[in-house]
Structures are given as C-alpha cells and as structure tokens.
PDB file of C-alpha atoms in Angstrom:
ATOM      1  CA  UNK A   1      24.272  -6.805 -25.679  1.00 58.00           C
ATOM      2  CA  UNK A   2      22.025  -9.100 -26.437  1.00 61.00           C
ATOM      3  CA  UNK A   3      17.477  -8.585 -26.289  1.00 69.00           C
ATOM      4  CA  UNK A   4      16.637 -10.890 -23.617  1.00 64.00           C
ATOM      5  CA  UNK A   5      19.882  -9.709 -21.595  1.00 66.00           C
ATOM      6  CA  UNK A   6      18.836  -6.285 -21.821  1.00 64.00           C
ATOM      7  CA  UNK A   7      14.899  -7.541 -20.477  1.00 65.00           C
ATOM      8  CA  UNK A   8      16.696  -9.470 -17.964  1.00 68.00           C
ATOM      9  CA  UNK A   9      18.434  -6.498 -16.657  1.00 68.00           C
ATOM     10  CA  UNK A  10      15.712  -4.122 -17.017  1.00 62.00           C
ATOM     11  CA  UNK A  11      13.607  -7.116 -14.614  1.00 70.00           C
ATOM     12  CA  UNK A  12      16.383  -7.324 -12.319  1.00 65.00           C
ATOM     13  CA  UNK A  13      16.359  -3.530 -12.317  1.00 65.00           C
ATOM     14  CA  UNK A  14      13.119  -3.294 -11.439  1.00 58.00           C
ATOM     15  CA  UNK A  15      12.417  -5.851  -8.420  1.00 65.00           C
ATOM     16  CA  UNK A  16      15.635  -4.267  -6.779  1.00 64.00           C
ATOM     17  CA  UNK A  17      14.066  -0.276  -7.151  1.00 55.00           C
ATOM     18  CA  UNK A  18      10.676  -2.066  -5.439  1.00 56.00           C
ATOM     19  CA  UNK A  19      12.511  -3.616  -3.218  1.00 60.00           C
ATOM     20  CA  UNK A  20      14.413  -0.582  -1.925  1.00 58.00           C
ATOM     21  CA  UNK A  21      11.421   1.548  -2.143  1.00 53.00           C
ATOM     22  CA  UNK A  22       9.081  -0.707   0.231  1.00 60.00           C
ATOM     23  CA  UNK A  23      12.308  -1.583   2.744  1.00 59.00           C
ATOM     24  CA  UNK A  24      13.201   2.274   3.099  1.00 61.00           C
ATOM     25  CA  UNK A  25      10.715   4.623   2.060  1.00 69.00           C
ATOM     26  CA  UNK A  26       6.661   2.916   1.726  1.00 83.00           C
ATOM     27  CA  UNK A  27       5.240  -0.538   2.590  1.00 87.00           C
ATOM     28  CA  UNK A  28       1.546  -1.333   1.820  1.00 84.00           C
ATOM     29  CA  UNK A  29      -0.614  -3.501   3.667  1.00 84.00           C
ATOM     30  CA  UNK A  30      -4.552  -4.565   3.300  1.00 88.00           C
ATOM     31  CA  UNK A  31      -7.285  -3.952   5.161  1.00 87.00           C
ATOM     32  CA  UNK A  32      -8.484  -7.487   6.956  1.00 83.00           C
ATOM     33  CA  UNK A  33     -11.277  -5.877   8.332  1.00 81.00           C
ATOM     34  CA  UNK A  34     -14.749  -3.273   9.080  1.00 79.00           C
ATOM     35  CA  UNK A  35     -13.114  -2.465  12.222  1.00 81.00           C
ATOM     36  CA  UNK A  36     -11.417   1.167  11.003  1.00 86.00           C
ATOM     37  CA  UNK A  37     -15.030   1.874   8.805  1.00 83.00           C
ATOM     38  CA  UNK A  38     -15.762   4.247   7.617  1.00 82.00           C
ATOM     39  CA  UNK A  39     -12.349   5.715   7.160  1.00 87.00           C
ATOM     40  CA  UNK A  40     -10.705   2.594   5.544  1.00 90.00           C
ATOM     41  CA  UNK A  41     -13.053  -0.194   4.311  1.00 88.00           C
ATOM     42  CA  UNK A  42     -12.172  -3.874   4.164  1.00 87.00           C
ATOM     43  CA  UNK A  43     -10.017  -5.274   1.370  1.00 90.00           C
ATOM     44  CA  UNK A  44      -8.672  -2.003   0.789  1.00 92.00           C
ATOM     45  CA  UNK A  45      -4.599  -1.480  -0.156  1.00 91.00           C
ATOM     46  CA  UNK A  46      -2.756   1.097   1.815  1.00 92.00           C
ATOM     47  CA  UNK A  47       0.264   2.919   1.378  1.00 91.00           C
ATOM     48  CA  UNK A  48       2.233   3.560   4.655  1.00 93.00           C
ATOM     49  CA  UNK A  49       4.975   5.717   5.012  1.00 92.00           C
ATOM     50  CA  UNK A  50       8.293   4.523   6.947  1.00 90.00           C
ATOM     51  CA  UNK A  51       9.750   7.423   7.723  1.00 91.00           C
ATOM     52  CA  UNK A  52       6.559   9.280   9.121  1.00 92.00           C
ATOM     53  CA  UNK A  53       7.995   7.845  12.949  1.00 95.00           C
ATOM     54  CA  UNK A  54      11.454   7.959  11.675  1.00 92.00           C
ATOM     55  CA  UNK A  55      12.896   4.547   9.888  1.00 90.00           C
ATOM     56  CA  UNK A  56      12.817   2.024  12.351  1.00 92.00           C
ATOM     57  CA  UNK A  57      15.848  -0.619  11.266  1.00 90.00           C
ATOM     58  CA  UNK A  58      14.856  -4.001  10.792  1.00 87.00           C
ATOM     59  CA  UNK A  59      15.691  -7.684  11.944  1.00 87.00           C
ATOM     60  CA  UNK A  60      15.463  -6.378  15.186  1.00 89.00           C
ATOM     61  CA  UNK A  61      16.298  -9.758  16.215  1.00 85.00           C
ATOM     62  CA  UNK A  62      19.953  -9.607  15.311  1.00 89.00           C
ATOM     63  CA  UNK A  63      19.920  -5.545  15.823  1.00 88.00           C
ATOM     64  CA  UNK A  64      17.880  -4.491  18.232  1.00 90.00           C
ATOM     65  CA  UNK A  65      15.598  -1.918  18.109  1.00 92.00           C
ATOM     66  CA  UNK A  66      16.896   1.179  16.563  1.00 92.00           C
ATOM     67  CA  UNK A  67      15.070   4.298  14.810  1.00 93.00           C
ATOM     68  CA  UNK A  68      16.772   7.164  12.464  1.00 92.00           C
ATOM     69  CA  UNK A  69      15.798  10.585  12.868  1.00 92.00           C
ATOM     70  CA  UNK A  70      12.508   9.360  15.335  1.00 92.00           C
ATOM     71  CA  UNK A  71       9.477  11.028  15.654  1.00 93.00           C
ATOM     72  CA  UNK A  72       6.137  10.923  17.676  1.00 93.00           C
ATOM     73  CA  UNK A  73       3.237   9.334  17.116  1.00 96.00           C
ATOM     74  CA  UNK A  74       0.532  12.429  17.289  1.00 94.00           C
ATOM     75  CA  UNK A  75      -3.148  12.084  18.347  1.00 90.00           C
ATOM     76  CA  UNK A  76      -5.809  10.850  15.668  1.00 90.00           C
ATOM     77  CA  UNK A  77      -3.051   9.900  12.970  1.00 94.00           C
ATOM     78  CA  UNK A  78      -3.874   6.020  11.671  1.00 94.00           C
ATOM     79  CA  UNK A  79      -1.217   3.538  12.370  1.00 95.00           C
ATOM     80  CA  UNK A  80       0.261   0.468  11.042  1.00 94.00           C
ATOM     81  CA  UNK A  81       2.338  -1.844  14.080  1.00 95.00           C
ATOM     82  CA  UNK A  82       3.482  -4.722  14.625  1.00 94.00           C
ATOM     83  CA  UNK A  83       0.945  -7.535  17.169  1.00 92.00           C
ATOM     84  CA  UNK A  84       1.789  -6.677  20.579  1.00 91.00           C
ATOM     85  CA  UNK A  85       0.428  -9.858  21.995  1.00 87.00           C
ATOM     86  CA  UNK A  86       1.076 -12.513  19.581  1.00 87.00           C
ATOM     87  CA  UNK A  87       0.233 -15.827  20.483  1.00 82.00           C
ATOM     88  CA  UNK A  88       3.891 -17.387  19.475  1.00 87.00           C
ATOM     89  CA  UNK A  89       5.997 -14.698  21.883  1.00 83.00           C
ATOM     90  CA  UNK A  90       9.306 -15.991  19.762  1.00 87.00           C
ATOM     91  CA  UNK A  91       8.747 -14.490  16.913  1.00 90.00           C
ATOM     92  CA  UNK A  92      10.621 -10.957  16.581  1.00 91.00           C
ATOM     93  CA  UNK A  93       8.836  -7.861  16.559  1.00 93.00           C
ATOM     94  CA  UNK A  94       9.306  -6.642  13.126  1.00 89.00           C
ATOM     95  CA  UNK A  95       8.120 -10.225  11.643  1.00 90.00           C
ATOM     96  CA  UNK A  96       4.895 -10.103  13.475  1.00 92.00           C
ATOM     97  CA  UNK A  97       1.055  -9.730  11.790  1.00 91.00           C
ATOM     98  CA  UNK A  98       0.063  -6.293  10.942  1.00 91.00           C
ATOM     99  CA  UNK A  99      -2.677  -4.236  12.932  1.00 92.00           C
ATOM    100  CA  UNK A 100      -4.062  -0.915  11.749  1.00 93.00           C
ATOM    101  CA  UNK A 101      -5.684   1.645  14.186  1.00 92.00           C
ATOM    102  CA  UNK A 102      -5.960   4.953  15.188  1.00 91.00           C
ATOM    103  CA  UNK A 103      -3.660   6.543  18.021  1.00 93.00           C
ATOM    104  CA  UNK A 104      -6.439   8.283  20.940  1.00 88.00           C
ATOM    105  CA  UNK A 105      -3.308   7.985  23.253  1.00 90.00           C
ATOM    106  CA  UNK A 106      -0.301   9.660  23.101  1.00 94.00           C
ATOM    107  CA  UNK A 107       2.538   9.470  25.721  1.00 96.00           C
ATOM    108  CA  UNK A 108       1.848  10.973  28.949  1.00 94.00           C
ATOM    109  CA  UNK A 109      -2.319  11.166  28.228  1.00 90.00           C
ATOM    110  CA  UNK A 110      -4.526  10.212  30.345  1.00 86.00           C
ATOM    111  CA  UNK A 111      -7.338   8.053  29.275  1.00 83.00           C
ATOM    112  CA  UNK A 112     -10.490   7.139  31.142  1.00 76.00           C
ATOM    113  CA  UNK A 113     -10.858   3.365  30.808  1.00 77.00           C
ATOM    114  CA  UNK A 114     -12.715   0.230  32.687  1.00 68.00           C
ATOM    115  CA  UNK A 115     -10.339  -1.591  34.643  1.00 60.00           C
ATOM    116  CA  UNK A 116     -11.024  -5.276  32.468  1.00 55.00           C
ATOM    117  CA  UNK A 117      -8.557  -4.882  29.671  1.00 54.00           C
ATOM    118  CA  UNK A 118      -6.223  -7.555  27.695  1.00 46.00           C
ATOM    119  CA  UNK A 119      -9.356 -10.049  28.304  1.00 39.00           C
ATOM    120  CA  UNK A 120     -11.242 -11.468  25.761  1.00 38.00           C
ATOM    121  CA  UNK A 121     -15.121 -11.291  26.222  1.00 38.00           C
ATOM    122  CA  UNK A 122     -15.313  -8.157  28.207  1.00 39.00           C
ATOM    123  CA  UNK A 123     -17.978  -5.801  27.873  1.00 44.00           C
ATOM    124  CA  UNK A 124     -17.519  -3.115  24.973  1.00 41.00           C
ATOM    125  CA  UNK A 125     -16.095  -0.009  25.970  1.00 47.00           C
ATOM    126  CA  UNK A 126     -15.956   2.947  24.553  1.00 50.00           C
ATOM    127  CA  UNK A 127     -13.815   5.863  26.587  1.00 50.00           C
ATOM    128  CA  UNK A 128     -14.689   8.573  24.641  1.00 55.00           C
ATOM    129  CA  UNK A 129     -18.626   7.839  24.875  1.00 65.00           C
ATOM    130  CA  UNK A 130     -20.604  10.648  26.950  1.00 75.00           C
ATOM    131  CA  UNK A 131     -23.022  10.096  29.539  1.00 81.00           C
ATOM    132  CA  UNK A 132     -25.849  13.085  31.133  1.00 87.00           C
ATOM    133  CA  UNK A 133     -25.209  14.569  34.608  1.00 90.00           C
ATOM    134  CA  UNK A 134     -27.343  16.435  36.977  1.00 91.00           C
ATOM    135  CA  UNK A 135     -26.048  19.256  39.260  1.00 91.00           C
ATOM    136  CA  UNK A 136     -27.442  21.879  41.440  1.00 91.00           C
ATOM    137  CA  UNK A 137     -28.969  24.687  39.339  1.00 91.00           C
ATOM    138  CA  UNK A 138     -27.478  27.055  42.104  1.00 91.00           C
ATOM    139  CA  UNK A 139     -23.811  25.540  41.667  1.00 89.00           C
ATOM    140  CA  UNK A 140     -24.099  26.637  37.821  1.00 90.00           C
ATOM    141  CA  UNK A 141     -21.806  29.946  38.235  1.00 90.00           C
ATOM    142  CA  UNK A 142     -18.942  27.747  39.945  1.00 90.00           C
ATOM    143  CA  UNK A 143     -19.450  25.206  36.833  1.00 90.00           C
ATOM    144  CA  UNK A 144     -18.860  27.854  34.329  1.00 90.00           C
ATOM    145  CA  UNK A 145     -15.616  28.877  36.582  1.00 90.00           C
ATOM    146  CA  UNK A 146     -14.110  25.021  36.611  1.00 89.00           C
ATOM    147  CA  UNK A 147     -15.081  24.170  32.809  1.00 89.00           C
ATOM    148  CA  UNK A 148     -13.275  27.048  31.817  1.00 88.00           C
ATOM    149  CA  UNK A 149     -10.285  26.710  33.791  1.00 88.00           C
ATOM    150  CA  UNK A 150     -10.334  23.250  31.909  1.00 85.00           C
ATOM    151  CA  UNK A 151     -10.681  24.265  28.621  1.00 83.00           C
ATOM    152  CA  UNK A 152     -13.890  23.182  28.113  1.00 83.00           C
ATOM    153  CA  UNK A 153     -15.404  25.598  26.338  1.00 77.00           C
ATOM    154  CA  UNK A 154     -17.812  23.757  24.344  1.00 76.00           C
ATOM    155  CA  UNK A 155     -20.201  21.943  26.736  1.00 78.00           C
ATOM    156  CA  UNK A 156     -23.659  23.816  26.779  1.00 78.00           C
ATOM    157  CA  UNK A 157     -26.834  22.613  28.983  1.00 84.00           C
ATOM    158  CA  UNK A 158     -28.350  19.312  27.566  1.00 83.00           C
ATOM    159  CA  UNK A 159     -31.672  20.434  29.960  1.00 85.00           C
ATOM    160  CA  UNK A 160     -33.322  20.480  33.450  1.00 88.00           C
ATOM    161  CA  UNK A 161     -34.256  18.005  35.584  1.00 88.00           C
ATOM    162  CA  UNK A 162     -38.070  18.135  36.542  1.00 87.00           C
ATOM    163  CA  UNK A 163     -36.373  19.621  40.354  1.00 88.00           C
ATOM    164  CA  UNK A 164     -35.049  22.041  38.476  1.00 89.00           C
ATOM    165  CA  UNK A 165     -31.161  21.174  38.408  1.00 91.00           C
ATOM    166  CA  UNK A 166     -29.209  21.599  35.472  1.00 92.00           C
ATOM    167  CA  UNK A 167     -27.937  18.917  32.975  1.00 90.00           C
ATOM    168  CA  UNK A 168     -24.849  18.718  30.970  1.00 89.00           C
ATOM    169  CA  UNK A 169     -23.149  15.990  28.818  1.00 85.00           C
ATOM    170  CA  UNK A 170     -19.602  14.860  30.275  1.00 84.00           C
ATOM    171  CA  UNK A 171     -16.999  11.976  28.768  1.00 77.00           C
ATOM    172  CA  UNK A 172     -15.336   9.712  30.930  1.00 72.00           C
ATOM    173  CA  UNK A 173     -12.315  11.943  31.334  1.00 72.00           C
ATOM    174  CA  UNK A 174     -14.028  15.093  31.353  1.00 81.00           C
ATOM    175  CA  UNK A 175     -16.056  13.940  34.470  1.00 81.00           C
ATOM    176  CA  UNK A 176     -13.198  12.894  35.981  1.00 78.00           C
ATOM    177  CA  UNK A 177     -11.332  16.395  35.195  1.00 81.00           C
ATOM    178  CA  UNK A 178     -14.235  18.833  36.486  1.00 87.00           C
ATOM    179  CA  UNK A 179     -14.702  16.050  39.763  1.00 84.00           C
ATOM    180  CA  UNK A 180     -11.095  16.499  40.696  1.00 81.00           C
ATOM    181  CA  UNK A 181     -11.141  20.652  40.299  1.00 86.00           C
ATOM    182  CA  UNK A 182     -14.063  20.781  42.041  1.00 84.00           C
ATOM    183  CA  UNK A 183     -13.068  18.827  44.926  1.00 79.00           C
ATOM    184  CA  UNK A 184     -16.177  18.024  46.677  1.00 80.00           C
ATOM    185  CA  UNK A 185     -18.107  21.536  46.289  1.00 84.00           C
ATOM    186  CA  UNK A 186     -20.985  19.469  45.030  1.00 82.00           C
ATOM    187  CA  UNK A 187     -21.159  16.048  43.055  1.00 83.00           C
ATOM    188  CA  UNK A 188     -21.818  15.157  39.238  1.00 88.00           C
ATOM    189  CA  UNK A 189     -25.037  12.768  39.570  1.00 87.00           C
ATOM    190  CA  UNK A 190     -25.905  10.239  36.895  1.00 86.00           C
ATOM    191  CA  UNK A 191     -28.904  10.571  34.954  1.00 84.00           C
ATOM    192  CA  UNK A 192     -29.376   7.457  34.012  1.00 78.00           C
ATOM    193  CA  UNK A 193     -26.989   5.423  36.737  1.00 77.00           C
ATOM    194  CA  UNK A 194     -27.946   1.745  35.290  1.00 66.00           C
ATOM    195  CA  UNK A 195     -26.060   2.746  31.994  1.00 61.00           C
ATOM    196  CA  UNK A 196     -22.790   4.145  33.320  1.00 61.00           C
ATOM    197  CA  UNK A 197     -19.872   2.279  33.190  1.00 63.00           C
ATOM    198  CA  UNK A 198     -17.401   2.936  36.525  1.00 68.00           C
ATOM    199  CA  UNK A 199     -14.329   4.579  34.488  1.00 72.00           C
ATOM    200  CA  UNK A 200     -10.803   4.699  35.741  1.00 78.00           C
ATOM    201  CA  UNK A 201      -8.000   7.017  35.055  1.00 82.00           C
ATOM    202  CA  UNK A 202      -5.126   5.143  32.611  1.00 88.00           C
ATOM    203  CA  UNK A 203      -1.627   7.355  32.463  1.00 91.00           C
ATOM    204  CA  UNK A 204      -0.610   6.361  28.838  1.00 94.00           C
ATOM    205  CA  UNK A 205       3.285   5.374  29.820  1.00 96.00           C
ATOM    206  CA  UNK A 206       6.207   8.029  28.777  1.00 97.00           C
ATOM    207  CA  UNK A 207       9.844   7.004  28.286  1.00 96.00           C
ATOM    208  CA  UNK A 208      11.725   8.707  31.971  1.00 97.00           C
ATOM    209  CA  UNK A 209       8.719   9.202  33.924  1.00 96.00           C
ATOM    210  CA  UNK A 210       7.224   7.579  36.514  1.00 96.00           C
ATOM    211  CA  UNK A 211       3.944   5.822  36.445  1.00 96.00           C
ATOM    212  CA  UNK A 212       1.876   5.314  39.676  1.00 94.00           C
ATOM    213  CA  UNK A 213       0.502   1.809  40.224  1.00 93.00           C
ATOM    214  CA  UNK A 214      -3.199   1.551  41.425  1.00 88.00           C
ATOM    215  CA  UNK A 215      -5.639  -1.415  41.948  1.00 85.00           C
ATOM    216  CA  UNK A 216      -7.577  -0.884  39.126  1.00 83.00           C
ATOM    217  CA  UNK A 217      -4.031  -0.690  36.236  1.00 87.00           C
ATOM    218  CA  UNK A 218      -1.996  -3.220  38.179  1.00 88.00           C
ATOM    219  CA  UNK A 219      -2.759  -6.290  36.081  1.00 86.00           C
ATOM    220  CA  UNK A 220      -1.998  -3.937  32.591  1.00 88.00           C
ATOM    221  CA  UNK A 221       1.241  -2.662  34.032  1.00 92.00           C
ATOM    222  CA  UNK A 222       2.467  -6.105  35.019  1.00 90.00           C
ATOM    223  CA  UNK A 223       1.921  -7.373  31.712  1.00 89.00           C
ATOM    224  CA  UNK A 224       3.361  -4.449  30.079  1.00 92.00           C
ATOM    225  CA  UNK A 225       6.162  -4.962  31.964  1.00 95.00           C
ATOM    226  CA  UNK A 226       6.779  -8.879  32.189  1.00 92.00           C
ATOM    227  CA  UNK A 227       5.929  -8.703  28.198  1.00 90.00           C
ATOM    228  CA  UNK A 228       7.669  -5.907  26.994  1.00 94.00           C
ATOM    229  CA  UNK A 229      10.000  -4.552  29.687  1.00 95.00           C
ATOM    230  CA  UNK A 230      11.206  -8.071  29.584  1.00 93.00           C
ATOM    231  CA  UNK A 231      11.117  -7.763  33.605  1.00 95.00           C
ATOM    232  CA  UNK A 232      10.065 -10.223  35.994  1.00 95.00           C
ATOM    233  CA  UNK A 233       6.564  -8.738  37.399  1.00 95.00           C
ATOM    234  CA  UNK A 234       3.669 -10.258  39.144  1.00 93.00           C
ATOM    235  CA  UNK A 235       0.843  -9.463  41.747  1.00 90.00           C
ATOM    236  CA  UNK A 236       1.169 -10.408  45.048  1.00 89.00           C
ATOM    237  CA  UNK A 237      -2.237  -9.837  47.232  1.00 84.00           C
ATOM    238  CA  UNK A 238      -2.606  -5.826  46.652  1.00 82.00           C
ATOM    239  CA  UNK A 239       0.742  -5.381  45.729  1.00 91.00           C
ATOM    240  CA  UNK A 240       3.144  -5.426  42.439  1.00 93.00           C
ATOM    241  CA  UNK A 241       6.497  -7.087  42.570  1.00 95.00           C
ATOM    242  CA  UNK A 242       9.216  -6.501  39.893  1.00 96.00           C
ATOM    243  CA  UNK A 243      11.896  -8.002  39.698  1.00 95.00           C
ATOM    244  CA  UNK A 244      11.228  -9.308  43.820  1.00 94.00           C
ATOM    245  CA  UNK A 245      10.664  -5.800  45.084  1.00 94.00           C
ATOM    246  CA  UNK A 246       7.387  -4.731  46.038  1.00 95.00           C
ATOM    247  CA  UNK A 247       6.462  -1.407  43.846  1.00 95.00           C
ATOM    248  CA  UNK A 248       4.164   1.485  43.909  1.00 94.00           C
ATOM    249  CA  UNK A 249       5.564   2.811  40.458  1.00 96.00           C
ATOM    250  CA  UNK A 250       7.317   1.698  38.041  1.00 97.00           C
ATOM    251  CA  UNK A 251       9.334   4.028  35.181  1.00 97.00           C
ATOM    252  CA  UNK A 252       8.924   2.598  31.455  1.00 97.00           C
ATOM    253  CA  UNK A 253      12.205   2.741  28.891  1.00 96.00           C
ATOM    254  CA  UNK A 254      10.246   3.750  26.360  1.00 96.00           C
ATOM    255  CA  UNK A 255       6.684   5.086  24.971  1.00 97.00           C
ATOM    256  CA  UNK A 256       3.373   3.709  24.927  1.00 97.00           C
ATOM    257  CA  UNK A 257       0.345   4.374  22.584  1.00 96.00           C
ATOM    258  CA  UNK A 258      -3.388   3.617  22.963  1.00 93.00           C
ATOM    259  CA  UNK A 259      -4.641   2.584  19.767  1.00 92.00           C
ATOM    260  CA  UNK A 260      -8.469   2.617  18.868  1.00 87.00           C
ATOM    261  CA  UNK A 261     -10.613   1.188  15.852  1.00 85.00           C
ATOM    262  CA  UNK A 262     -12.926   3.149  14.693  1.00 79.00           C
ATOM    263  CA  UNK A 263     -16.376   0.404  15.234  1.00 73.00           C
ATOM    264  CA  UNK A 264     -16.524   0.642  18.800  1.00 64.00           C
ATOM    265  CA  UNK A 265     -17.910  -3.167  18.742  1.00 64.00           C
ATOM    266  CA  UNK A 266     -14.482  -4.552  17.492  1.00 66.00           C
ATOM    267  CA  UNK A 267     -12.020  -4.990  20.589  1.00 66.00           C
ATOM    268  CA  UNK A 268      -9.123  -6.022  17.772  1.00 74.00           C
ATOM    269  CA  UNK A 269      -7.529  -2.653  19.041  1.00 83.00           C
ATOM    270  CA  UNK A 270      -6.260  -1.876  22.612  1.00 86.00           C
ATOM    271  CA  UNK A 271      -8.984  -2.974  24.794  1.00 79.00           C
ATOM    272  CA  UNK A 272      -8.053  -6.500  23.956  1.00 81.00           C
ATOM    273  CA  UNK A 273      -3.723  -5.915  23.787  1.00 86.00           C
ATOM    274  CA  UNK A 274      -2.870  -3.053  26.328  1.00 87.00           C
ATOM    275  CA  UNK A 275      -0.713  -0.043  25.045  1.00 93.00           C
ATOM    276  CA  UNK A 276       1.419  -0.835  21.747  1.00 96.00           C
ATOM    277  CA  UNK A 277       4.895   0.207  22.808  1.00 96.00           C
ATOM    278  CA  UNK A 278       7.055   2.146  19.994  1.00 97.00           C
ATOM    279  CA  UNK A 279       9.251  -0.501  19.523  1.00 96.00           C
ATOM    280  CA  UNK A 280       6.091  -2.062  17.342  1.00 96.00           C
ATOM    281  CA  UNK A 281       5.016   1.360  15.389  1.00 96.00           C
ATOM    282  CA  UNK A 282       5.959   0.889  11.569  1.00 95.00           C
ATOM    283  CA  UNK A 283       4.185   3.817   9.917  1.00 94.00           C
ATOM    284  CA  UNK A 284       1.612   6.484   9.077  1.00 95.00           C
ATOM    285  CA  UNK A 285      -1.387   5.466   6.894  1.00 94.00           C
ATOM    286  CA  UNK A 286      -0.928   7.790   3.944  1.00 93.00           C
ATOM    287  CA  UNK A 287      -3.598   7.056   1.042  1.00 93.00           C
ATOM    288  CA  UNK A 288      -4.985   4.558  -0.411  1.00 92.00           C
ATOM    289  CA  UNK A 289      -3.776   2.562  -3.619  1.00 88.00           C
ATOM    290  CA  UNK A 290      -6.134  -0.217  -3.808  1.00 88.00           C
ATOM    291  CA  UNK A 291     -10.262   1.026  -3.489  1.00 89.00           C
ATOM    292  CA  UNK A 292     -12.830  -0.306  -2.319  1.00 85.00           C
ATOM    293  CA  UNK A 293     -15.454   1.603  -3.831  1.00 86.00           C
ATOM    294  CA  UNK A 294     -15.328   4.290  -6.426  1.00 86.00           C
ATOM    295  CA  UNK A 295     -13.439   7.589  -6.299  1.00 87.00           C
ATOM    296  CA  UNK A 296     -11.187   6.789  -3.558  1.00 91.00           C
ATOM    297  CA  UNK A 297      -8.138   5.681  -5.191  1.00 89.00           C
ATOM    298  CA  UNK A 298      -5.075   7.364  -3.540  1.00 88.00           C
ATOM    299  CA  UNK A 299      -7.311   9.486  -1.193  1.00 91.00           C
ATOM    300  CA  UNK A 300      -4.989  10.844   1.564  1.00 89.00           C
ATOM    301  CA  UNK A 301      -6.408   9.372   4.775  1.00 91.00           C
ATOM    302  CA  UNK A 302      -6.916  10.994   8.128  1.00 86.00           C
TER     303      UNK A 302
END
C-alpha cells in the first residue's frame, strides 16, 4: 500500500473513533458563562458523560424520544440539557443550545419558590436562602418535638429577642415543613418582615402522579403543559383548562427537574425556563478537559 494511503486511512480512522466516541459514550461542551462559579469557570471545556442518564437516541425528530438502560437525575449532580424554551419552538430537542446547571429538584420534591417564574426581570430568588424567626420561648419543648420528627436535626438557636422569645434560622421549605406539623400551635414570626419574600410550595412533576393545581403554579403548569405536553392548556378566570376541560390536576408523562446555577444573580437557570423535562437531559458533568486556571485540568466535578 502506498504512504499517503496508509495516512489517509489512519485520518479516516481516526475522525470515525471521535466520532463514535462523542455520539455514544462523551460529548464536551464550554462554559459560556460565571453563572455555575465557582465550580466551573467561564471558557472552561467539559467532558460529559452520555450514558450517566442512560443514552438518550438522537434525531428525536424522526425517532422520538427514546433512552437505553435510563437512569435518574440525582440531587446536586451538574447537568448538561438541551434549551427548554427556545425562542424558534421548531427546532428539535436534541439540536437545541446547550445549558449547564445543577439539579436542586428531583422528581416528586418539593421546592419553595415565588410564584413569578418563566418572566424575565423578576426579582432574584433564591429558594434555598434562610431567613430569622421568632417564637415563644415557652413553645421551645414542642419545637424540639416537630424539628425532629422532620429531620431537622441541625438547626440550633440563632438568639433571643429582647422579650425574651427564641430565634432560629429556617429556609423557605423548612418554614413551610415545621408550619404545616405544627398546625397552628403557635406561629413562626419574621424578624425582619420587610426582607422576606412570600414563598410558595412547587411539587417538582413525576411521570404517573398527579399534580395539584393552585393559584400561585397555574401559569408554570400551563406552560409546561401547552409547551411540552404538547396539550392545549390555558387559564380561564381562576381556573385551568386542558384540552377544554376545566382541571384541578393534571398528571405529567414524564419527569421534571429544577435546575439551579450556582450565582444566585443569574436567572439563566430555572427561574427564567420552568422545570427542564427529561426528554432535554443529555448528561452528567464529569471533569474538566480544558482549564481555566492552573491545576484543574481533568478535575472530577461535583
């Protein structure tokens, strides 16, 4: 055989072994911005694995949406997906701009949210930030009792009040969890009331199970389903119509994620798109192959 045959070959060899690798196995995208600092810095190359999810098949335009050996999405892993809300609704899933994030919301979590999502120019949010409480010093032996039936074993007194009542420290969804188990036996006050933010509580949709529809998630859940239940869904007054009959809940085909960046002043996450169904979920962000900054080349990320 002749030299340059044997280079072409060896070439041809070559693009077709990185071609199979990134269309099966890995895929690599950059980082376009601070917004998941300081866990993965801008301009930085990551490797993401295909199979972490199970391999989801692609030109899901001609095949539909179909995953091999599929597996979940687990809190606090870093995700690459596919746009959820792209501004050109034609273009298939898998073909898309990439987004990178963390997952805070798995299927069938809870999340404690304000009620303005999907709109740009809304106040920053943050649902895991904590705000102070105040609370009868004498109701301190029935606090103990409901934080520990919660699990909530690490929440010690931030101080007193100068009336002597107790403070603690409470997230949005913690609040709401010790509110509901104490059911009225005395009330959580503010400490500082002009800072709070009036949370909500979000179900994070699961594939089978029913999803209750309330004033403050209607307009989410109508988009979710008009956009990617591919149902036709719209408000009506108070109520939610889908498909011309008034509902009350409504039961997804498939799972939802929350997805978070890690600067809580960039909305390019969630806040701004709603819940990124799985049909959109690519990979796990393994390590990265491209640094930024020195000694960081193929850290494993988490």
């Amino acid at each position: 055989m002749k030299p340059y045959l044997t280079y072409i070959r060896a070439i041809v060899i070559a693009i077709l072994a990185v071609l199979i690798v990134r269309t099966l196995f890995v895929t690599s995208c950059f980082i376009p911005s601070s917004g998941m600092e300081n866990t993965l810095y801008r301009g930085e190359g990551v490797l993401v694995g295909k199979w972490s999810y199970g391999w989801r098949v692609p030109l899901q335009s001609v095949f539909g949406y179909h995953r091999l050996l599929p597996d979940d999405v687990r809190q606090g892993e870093i995700v690459l997906f596919n746009n959820p809300m792209p501004a050109d609704t034609s273009i298939s899933v898998d073909c898309r701009e990439l987004y990178i994030s963390r997952c805070i919301g798995t299927p069938g979590d809870t999340l404690m949210l304000n009620s303005e999502l999907i709109a740009e120019g809304t106040d920053v949010f943050s649902p895991d930030t904590k705000a102070l409480y105040s609370y009868p010093a004498e109701s301190e032996e029935v606090m103990d009792c409901v934080l520990s039936s919660l699990g909530i074993t690490e929440n010690q007194l931030a101080g007193y009040t100068p009336e002597g009542n107790y403070i603690r420290s409470f997230s949005y969804y913690e609040h709401y969890l010790v509110t509901q188990r104490m059911d009225g036996r005395f009330s959580l006050t503010p400490l500082y009331p002009e800072n709070s933010c009036k949370a909500y509580p979000f179900v994070v949709p699961k594939k089978g199970v029913p999803v209750s529809i309330y004033p403050w998630n209607a307009a989410l859940i109508v988009n979710m389903i008009a956009f990617h239940e591919k149902k036709n869904a719209y408000i009506k007054g108070d109520t939610v119509f889908v498909e011309g009959k008034p509902r009350k809940e409504y039961t997804f085909s498939q799972n939802y994620y929350w997805m978070a960046s890690n600067d809580p002043v960039n909305i390019n996450d969630s806040r701004l798109f709603g819940f990124v169904p799985e049909t959109h979920v690519i990979g796990k962000a393994l390590r990265i192959w491209y640094p930024s900054r020195k000694g960081r080349f193929m850290k494993k990320i988490q």
